[in-house]
mmCIF file of C-alpha atoms in Angstrom:
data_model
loop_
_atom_site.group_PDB
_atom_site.id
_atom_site.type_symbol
_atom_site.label_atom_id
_atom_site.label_comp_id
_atom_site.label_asym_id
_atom_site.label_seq_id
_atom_site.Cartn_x
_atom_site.Cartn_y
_atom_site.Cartn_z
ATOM 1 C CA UNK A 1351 0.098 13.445 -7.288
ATOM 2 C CA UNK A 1352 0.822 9.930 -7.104
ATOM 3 C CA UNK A 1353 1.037 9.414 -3.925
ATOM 4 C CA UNK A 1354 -0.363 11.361 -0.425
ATOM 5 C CA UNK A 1355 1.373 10.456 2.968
ATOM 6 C CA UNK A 1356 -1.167 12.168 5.645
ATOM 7 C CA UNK A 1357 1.171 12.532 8.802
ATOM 8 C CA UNK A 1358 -0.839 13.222 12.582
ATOM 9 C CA UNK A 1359 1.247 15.275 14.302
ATOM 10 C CA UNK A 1360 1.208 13.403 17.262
ATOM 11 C CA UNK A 1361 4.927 14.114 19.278
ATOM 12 C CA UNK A 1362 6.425 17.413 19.805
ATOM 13 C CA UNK A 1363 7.256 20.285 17.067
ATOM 14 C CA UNK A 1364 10.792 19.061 17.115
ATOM 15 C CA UNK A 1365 9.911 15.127 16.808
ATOM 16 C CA UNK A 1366 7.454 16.205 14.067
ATOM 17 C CA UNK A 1367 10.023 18.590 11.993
ATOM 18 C CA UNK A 1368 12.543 15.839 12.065
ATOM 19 C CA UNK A 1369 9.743 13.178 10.994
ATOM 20 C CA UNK A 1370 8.854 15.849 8.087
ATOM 21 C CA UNK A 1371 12.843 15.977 7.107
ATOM 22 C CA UNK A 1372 12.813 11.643 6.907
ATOM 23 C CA UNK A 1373 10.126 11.959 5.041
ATOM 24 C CA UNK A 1374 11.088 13.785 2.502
ATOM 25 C CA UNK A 1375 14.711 12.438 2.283
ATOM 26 C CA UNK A 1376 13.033 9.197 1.453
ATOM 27 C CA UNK A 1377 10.397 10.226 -1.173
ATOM 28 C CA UNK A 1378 12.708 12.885 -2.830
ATOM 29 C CA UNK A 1379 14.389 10.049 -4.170
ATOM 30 C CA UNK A 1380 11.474 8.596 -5.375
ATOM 31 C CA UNK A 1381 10.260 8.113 -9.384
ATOM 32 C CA UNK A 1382 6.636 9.047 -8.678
ATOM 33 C CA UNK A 1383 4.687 12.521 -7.455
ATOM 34 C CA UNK A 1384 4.189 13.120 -4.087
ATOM 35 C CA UNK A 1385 2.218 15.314 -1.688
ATOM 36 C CA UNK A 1386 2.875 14.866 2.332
ATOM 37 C CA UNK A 1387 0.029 16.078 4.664
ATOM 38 C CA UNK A 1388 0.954 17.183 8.535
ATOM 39 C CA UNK A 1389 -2.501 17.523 10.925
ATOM 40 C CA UNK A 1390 -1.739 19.859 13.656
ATOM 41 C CA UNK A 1391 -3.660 19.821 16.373
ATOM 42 C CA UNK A 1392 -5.810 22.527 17.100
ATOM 43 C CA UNK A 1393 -3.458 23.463 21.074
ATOM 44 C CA UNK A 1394 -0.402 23.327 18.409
ATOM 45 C CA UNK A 1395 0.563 26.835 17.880
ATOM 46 C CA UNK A 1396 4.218 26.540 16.794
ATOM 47 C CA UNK A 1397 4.218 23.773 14.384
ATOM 48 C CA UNK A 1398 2.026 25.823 11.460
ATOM 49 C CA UNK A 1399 4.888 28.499 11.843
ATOM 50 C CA UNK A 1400 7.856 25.581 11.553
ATOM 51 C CA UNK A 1401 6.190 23.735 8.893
ATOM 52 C CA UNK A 1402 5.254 26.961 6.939
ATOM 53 C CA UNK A 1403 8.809 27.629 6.796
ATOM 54 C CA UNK A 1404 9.598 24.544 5.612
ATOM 55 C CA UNK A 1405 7.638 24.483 2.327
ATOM 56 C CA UNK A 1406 9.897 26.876 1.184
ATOM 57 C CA UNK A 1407 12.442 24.357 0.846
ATOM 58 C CA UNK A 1408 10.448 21.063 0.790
ATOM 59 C CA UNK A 1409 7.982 21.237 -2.423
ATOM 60 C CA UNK A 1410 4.437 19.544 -1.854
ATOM 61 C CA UNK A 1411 4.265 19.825 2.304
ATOM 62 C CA UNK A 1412 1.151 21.388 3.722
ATOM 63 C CA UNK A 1413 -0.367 21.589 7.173
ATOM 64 C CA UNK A 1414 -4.267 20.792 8.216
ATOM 65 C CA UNK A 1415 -4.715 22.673 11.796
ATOM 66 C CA UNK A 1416 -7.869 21.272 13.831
ATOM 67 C CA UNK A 1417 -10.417 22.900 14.647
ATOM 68 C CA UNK A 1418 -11.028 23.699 18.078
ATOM 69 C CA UNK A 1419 -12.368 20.338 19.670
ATOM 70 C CA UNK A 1420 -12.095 18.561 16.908
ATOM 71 C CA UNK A 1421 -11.181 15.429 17.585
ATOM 72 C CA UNK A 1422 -7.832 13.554 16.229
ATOM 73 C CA UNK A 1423 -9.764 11.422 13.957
ATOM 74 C CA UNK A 1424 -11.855 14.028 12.894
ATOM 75 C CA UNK A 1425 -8.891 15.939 11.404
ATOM 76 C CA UNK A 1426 -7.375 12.620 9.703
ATOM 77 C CA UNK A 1427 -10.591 12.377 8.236
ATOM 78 C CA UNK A 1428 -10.354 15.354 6.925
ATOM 79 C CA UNK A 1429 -7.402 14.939 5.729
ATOM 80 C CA UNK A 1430 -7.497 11.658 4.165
ATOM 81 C CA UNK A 1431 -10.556 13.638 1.832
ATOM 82 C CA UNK A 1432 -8.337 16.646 1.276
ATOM 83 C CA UNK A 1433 -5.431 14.650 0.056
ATOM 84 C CA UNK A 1434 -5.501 14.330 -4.109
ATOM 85 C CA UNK A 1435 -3.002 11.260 -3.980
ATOM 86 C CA UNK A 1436 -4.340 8.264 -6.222
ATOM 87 C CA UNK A 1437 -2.651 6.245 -3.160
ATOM 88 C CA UNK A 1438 -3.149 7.889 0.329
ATOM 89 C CA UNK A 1439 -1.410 6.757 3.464
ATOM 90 C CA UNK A 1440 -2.436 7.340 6.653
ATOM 91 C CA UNK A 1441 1.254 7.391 8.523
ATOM 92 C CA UNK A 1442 1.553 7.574 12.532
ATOM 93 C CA UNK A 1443 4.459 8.082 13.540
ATOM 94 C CA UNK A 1444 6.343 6.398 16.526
ATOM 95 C CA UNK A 1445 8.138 3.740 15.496
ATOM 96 C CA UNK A 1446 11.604 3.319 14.078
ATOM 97 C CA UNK A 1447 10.093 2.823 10.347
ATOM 98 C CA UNK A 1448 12.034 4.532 7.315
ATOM 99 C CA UNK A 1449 9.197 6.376 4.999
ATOM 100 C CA UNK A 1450 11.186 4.426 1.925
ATOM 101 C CA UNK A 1451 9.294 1.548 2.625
ATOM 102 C CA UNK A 1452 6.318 3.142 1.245
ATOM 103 C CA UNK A 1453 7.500 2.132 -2.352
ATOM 104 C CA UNK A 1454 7.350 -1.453 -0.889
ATOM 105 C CA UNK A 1455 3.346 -0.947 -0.320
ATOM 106 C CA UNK A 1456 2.421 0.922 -3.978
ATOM 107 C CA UNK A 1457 2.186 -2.751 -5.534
ATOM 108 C CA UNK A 1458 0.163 -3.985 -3.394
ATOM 109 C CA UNK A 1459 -2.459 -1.162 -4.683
ATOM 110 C CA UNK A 1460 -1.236 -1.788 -8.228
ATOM 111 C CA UNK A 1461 -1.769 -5.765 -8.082
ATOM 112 C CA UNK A 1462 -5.427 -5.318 -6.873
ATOM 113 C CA UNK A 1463 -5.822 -4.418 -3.065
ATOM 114 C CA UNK A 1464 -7.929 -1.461 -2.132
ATOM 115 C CA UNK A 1465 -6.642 -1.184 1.575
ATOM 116 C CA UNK A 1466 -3.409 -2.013 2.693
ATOM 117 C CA UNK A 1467 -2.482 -3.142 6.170
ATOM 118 C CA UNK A 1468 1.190 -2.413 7.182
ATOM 119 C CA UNK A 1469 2.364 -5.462 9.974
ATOM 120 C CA UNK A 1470 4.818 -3.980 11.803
ATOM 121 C CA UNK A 1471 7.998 -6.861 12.016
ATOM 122 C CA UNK A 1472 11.851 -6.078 13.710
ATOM 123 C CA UNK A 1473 14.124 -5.681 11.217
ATOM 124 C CA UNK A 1474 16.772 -8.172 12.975
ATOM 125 C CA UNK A 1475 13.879 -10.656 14.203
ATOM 126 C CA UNK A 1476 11.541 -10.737 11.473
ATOM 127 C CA UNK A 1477 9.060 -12.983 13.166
ATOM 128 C CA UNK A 1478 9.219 -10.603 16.295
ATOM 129 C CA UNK A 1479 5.822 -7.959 16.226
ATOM 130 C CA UNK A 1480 6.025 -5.252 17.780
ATOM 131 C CA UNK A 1481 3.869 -5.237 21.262
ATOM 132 C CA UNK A 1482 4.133 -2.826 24.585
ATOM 133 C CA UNK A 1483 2.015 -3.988 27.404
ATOM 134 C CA UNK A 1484 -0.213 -1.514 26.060
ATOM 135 C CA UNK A 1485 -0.261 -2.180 22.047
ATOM 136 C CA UNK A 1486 -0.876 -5.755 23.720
ATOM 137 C CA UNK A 1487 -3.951 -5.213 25.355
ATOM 138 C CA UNK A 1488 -5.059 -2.855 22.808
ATOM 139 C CA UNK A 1489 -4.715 -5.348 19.696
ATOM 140 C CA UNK A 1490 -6.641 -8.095 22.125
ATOM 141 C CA UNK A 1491 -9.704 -5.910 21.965
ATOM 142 C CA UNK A 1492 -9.236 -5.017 18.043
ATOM 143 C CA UNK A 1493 -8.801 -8.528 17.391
ATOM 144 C CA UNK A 1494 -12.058 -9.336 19.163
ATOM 145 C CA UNK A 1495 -13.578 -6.623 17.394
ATOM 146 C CA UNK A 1496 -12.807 -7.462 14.014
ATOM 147 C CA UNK A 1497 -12.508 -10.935 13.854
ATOM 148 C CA UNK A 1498 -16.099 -11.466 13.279
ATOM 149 C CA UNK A 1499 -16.084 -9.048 10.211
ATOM 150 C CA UNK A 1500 -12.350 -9.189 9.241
ATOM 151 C CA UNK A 1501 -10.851 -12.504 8.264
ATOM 152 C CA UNK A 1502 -6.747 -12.529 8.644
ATOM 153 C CA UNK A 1503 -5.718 -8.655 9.491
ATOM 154 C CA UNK A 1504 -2.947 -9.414 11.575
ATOM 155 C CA UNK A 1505 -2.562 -5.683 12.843
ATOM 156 C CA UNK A 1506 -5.794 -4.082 13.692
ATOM 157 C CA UNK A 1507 -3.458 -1.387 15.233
ATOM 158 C CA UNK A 1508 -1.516 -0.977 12.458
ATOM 159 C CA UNK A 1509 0.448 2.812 12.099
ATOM 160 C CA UNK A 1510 0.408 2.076 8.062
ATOM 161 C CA UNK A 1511 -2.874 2.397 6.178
ATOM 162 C CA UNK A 1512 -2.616 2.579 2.006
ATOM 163 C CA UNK A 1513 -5.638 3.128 0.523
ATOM 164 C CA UNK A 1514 -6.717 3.363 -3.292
ATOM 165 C CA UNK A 1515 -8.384 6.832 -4.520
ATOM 166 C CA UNK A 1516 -11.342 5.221 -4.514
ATOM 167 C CA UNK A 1517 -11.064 3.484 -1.634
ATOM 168 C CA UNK A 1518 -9.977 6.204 0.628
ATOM 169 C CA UNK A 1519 -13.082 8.536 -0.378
ATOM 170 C CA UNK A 1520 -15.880 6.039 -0.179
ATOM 171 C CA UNK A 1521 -14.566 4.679 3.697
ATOM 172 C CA UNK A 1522 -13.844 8.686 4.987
ATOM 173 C CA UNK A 1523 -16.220 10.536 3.725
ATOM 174 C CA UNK A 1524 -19.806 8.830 5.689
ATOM 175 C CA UNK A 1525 -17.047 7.719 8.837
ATOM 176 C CA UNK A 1526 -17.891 9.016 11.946
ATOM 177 C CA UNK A 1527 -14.748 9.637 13.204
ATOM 178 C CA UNK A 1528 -14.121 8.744 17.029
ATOM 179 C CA UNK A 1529 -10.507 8.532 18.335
ATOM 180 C CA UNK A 1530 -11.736 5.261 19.865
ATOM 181 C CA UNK A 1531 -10.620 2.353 17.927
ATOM 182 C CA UNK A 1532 -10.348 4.698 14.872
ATOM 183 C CA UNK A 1533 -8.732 1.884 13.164
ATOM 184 C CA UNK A 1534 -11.259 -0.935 13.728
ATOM 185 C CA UNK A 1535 -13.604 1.270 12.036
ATOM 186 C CA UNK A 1536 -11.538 2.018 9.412
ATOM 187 C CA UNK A 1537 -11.257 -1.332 8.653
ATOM 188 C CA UNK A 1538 -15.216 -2.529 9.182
ATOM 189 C CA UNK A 1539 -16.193 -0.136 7.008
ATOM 190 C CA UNK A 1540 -13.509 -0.985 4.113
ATOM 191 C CA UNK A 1541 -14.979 -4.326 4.654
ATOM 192 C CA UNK A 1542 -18.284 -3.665 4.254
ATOM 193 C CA UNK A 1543 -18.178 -1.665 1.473
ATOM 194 C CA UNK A 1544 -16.220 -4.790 -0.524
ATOM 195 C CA UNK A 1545 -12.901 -3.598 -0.558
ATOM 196 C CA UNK A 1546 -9.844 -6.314 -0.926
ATOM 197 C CA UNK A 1547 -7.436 -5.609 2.105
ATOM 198 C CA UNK A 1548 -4.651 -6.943 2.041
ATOM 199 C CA UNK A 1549 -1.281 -7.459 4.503
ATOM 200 C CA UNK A 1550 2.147 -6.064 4.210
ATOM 201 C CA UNK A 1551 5.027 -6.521 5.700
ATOM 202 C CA UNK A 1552 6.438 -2.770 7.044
ATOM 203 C CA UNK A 1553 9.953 -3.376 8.940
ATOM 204 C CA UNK A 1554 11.697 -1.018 12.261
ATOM 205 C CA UNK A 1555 14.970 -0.898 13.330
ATOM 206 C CA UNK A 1556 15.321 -1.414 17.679
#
């Protein structure tokens, strides 16, 4: 395919089914190949049934389970190597962000970029980002972390990642995948290995 969307499971089996139906509403409608990628995590015993079901109606959906213990990362790691997408995306969900946008990030990879960084913007206040108390504090200490390596990412955080083939394999395959700051390290090692990364604008509704 084209294109791989790699999908944590990270709500309930409901929020996760519905995120699995927006997804593929959006993409069926797109002009390219597509494969989309759910990680369930290894306590998640009813979303392998739910999604199983599903690929009898939804054509390229498959499920990574954890492992017992393995970590979150670990598993999008995984993931992210098991995907055959030229572009891979590394989606969390969470936000109210339509999966069309994703056409809106394949020319970034087309014009050059290796990595793409989604900035998350509100759709009625485009200069608004989006911060919680939390994301807040959390996107201090990314910022700190990367701005010594990392010139001009403006969302360490970021729940869009587009990577190139390439790209993808070479920063995944040595990472040694921590939930802590999975990002930051995402992003450190893209760097260091002399990928262009790039930003991108990726719009939610409130």
């Amino acid at each position: 395919p084209l294109v791989s969307i790699v999908v944590p499971a990270e709500g309930t089996v409901t929020e996760t089914i519905l995120t699995v139906v927006d997804i593929d509403k959006c993409l069926s409608r797109a002009d390219y190949s597509w494969e989309l990628i759910v990680i369930n995590p290894s306590n998640g015993s009813e979303l392998p049934t739910a999604i199983h079901a599903m690929t009898k109606t939804i054509k390229n959906l498959k499920i990574v389970t954890s492992d017992p213990g393995e970590s979150s990362a670990s598993s999008i790691r995984r993931s992210m190597l098991l995907a055959g997408g030229q572009i891979r995306f590394l989606v969390r969900t969470g936000k109210s962000v339509s999966l069309d946008q994703a056409s809106n990030l394949i020319p970034y990879i087309n014009n050059g970029a290796d990595v793409v960084v989604g900035h998350l913007l509100n759709e009625s206040h485009p200069k608004f980002e989006v911060t919680s108390i939390y994301e807040f504090g959390l996107r201090k200490l990314s910022n700190f972390a990367v701005r010594f390596f990392i010139k001009g990412v403006h969302e360490p955080l970021s729940r869009f990642l587009v990577f190139r083939e390439e790209a993808a394999e070479k920063i995944f395959d040595p990472l040694k995948a921590t939930n802590q700051l999975l990002n930051v390290k995402i992003l450190i090692s893209a760097k260091k290995l002399g990928f262009k990364i790039v930003n991108a604008p990726v719009y939610f509704s409130s």
